[in-house]
Amino acid sequence: MSFLGIFRRTGYQGPVSDHFDGERFIMPGNPFDKSREAVLKWMLTREKSRWPARVDQPPQVRPERTVGADRVVVTFVNHATLLVQTHGLNILTDPVWSERIGPVSFAGPKRIVQPGIRYEDLPPIHALLLSHNHYDHIDMETVLRLFRDHKPRILAPLGDGDWMREAGIPGIEEMDWWQTLPLSADITATFTPSQHWSARGLFDRCLSLWGSFAINVKGQTFYFAGDTGYGPHFKTIAERFPRIRSAFIPIGAYEPRWFMRYQHNNPDDAVLAHQDLRAEHSIGIHFGCFQLTDEAWDAPARELKLALEKYAVPAADFAVPQPGSVFSYKL
Ligand code: ZN
Ligand code: ZN
């Protein structure tokens, strides 16, 4: 995988919409501007917590090869990677098995926990749902490996097909917000908004879209929020998908707030999102694996507990998983 992608300047070409201005994607109503000055200010003023080099974790789990039509089984692998299994279908969200994430394999944030499932123990993978092109969500080393070993369908945002084809993966199914594709006779995936942005290099800011996915099974929804700040989109998604059995919501990568609030939930925001989505159950994701921002590695779990108390949400309704945690939902 070439690091030359960091110089990419061209992106999606298509009609203007409420979230595409003809060149770049935009988040309607979002005041966030990720200007170079703001990045520089963050770099110069950072008060970065010290993360452990490695943390203990439970043993890795071996998932079932196949799960029938009576259940949905969700295994938290790490970061934003989840294995979702039902109706004989095995789906991965934003798969990351690499040691480090970034444009080159020897630099970039290094993982402090092992994936909850060994790569070799994965069941046959039928589909990848990719939320946006940040390196911690589209890890090309992992995607190329999965493509070679499993030949899955790959659903990704508008604008990510060309560079992924150049990187060796043809046939990306690019999706706009609210577009739905069938994954099987019983299951569909709808690409839904998130409040975020995209870039892999120096010149490609917002040239491709970002978002979240609603996986719809028998009138019930399993919702993968991708990367997102807190915004009105959660309520809109709940209107379209009124029965969310489980929502996978980011709870990490949120300090400092002046810079992160429009692009990353903090745990307080995550509880508000859980309520706006009217999710029966939520699972915290996007924490405790790679140090991306300034909060302590164990802060998301602590602060989520406080936020659940603050909003009187039962702790059992919003899980903080460890790599390898398995959640089973009866259909
Ligand atoms: Zn991101
Ligand atoms: Zn991320």
Coordinates of N, CA and C in Angstrom, one line a residue, residues 48 51-52 54 78-81 94-102 107-115 135-137 139 142 252-253 286-297:
K48 N -1.3 15.7 26.7 CA -1.6 14.3 26.4 C -1.4 13.4 27.6
W51 N -0.6 6.9 28.2 CA -1.3 5.6 28.1 C -0.3 4.5 28.4
P52 N -0.8 3.3 29.0 CA 0.1 2.2 29.2 C 0.5 1.6 27.8
R54 N 0.8 -1.5 27.2 CA 0.0 -2.7 27.0 C -1.0 -2.8 28.2
N78 N -12.2 -4.7 18.6 CA -11.4 -3.6 19.2 C -11.8 -2.3 18.4
H79 N -11.5 -1.2 19.1 CA -11.7 0.1 18.4 C -13.1 0.2 17.8
A80 N -13.3 0.3 16.5 CA -14.6 0.4 15.9 C -14.9 -0.9 15.2
T81 N -14.2 -1.9 15.4 CA -14.4 -3.2 14.7 C -15.3 -4.1 15.5
D94 N -15.6 -1.5 10.1 CA -14.3 -0.9 10.2 C -13.2 -1.8 10.8
P95 N -12.8 -2.8 10.0 CA -11.9 -3.8 10.6 C -10.5 -3.4 10.7
V96 N -9.9 -3.5 11.9 CA -8.5 -3.2 12.2 C -7.9 -4.3 13.0
W97 N -6.9 -5.0 12.3 CA -6.1 -6.0 13.0 C -4.7 -5.6 13.1
S98 N -4.3 -4.4 12.5 CA -2.9 -4.0 12.4 C -2.4 -3.6 13.8
E99 N -1.0 -3.7 13.9 CA -0.4 -3.2 15.1 C -0.4 -1.7 15.3
R100 N -0.3 -1.1 14.1 CA -0.3 0.4 14.1 C -1.3 0.9 13.0
I101 N -1.8 2.1 13.2 CA -2.6 2.7 12.2 C -2.0 4.0 11.7
G102 N -2.0 4.2 10.3 CA -1.4 5.4 9.7 C -1.0 5.1 8.3
A107 N 4.8 3.6 11.6 CA 4.6 4.7 12.4 C 3.1 4.8 12.7
G108 N 2.7 5.8 13.4 CA 1.3 6.0 13.8 C 1.0 5.3 15.1
P109 N -0.2 5.6 15.7 CA -0.5 5.0 17.0 C -0.5 3.5 17.0
K110 N 0.0 3.0 18.1 CA 0.2 1.5 18.2 C -0.8 1.0 19.2
R111 N -1.4 -0.2 18.9 CA -2.4 -0.7 19.7 C -1.9 -1.1 21.1
I112 N -2.7 -1.0 22.1 CA -2.3 -1.4 23.5 C -3.1 -2.7 23.9
V113 N -4.0 -3.1 23.1 CA -4.7 -4.4 23.4 C -4.7 -5.3 22.1
Q114 N -4.8 -6.6 22.3 CA -4.9 -7.5 21.2 C -6.3 -7.4 20.7
P115 N -6.6 -7.7 19.4 CA -7.9 -7.8 18.9 C -8.6 -9.0 19.7
Y135 N -7.6 6.5 9.1 CA -6.8 5.3 9.1 C -7.2 4.3 10.2
D136 N -7.9 4.8 11.2 CA -8.3 3.9 12.3 C -9.6 3.2 11.9
H137 N -10.2 3.6 10.7 CA -11.5 3.0 10.2 C -11.3 2.2 8.9
D139 N -8.3 0.5 7.5 CA -7.0 0.1 7.7 C -6.6 -0.8 6.5
T142 N -5.4 -4.4 6.8 CA -6.4 -5.4 7.1 C -7.4 -5.6 6.0
G252 N -14.9 7.2 22.9 CA -13.5 7.6 23.2 C -13.0 8.6 22.1
A253 N -11.8 9.2 22.3 CA -11.2 10.2 21.4 C -11.9 11.5 21.4
H286 N -14.7 2.5 20.1 CA -13.8 3.6 19.7 C -13.1 4.1 21.0
F287 N -12.5 3.2 21.8 CA -11.8 3.6 23.0 C -10.8 2.5 23.4
G288 N -9.8 2.9 24.1 CA -9.0 2.0 24.8 C -8.1 1.1 23.9
C289 N -7.9 1.4 22.6 CA -7.1 0.5 21.8 C -5.9 1.3 21.2
F290 N -6.2 2.5 20.6 CA -5.2 3.4 20.0 C -5.3 4.7 20.7
Q291 N -4.2 5.3 21.0 CA -4.3 6.7 21.6 C -4.3 7.7 20.5
L292 N -5.5 8.3 20.3 CA -5.7 9.3 19.2 C -5.7 10.7 19.8
T293 N -6.2 10.8 21.0 CA -6.5 12.2 21.5 C -5.9 12.2 23.0
D294 N -6.3 13.2 23.8 CA -5.6 13.5 25.0 C -6.1 12.9 26.3
E295 N -7.4 12.3 26.3 CA -7.9 11.8 27.5 C -7.1 10.5 27.9
A296 N -7.2 10.2 29.3 CA -6.6 9.0 29.8 C -7.2 7.7 29.2
W297 N -6.5 6.6 29.1 CA -7.0 5.4 28.4 C -8.2 4.9 29.1

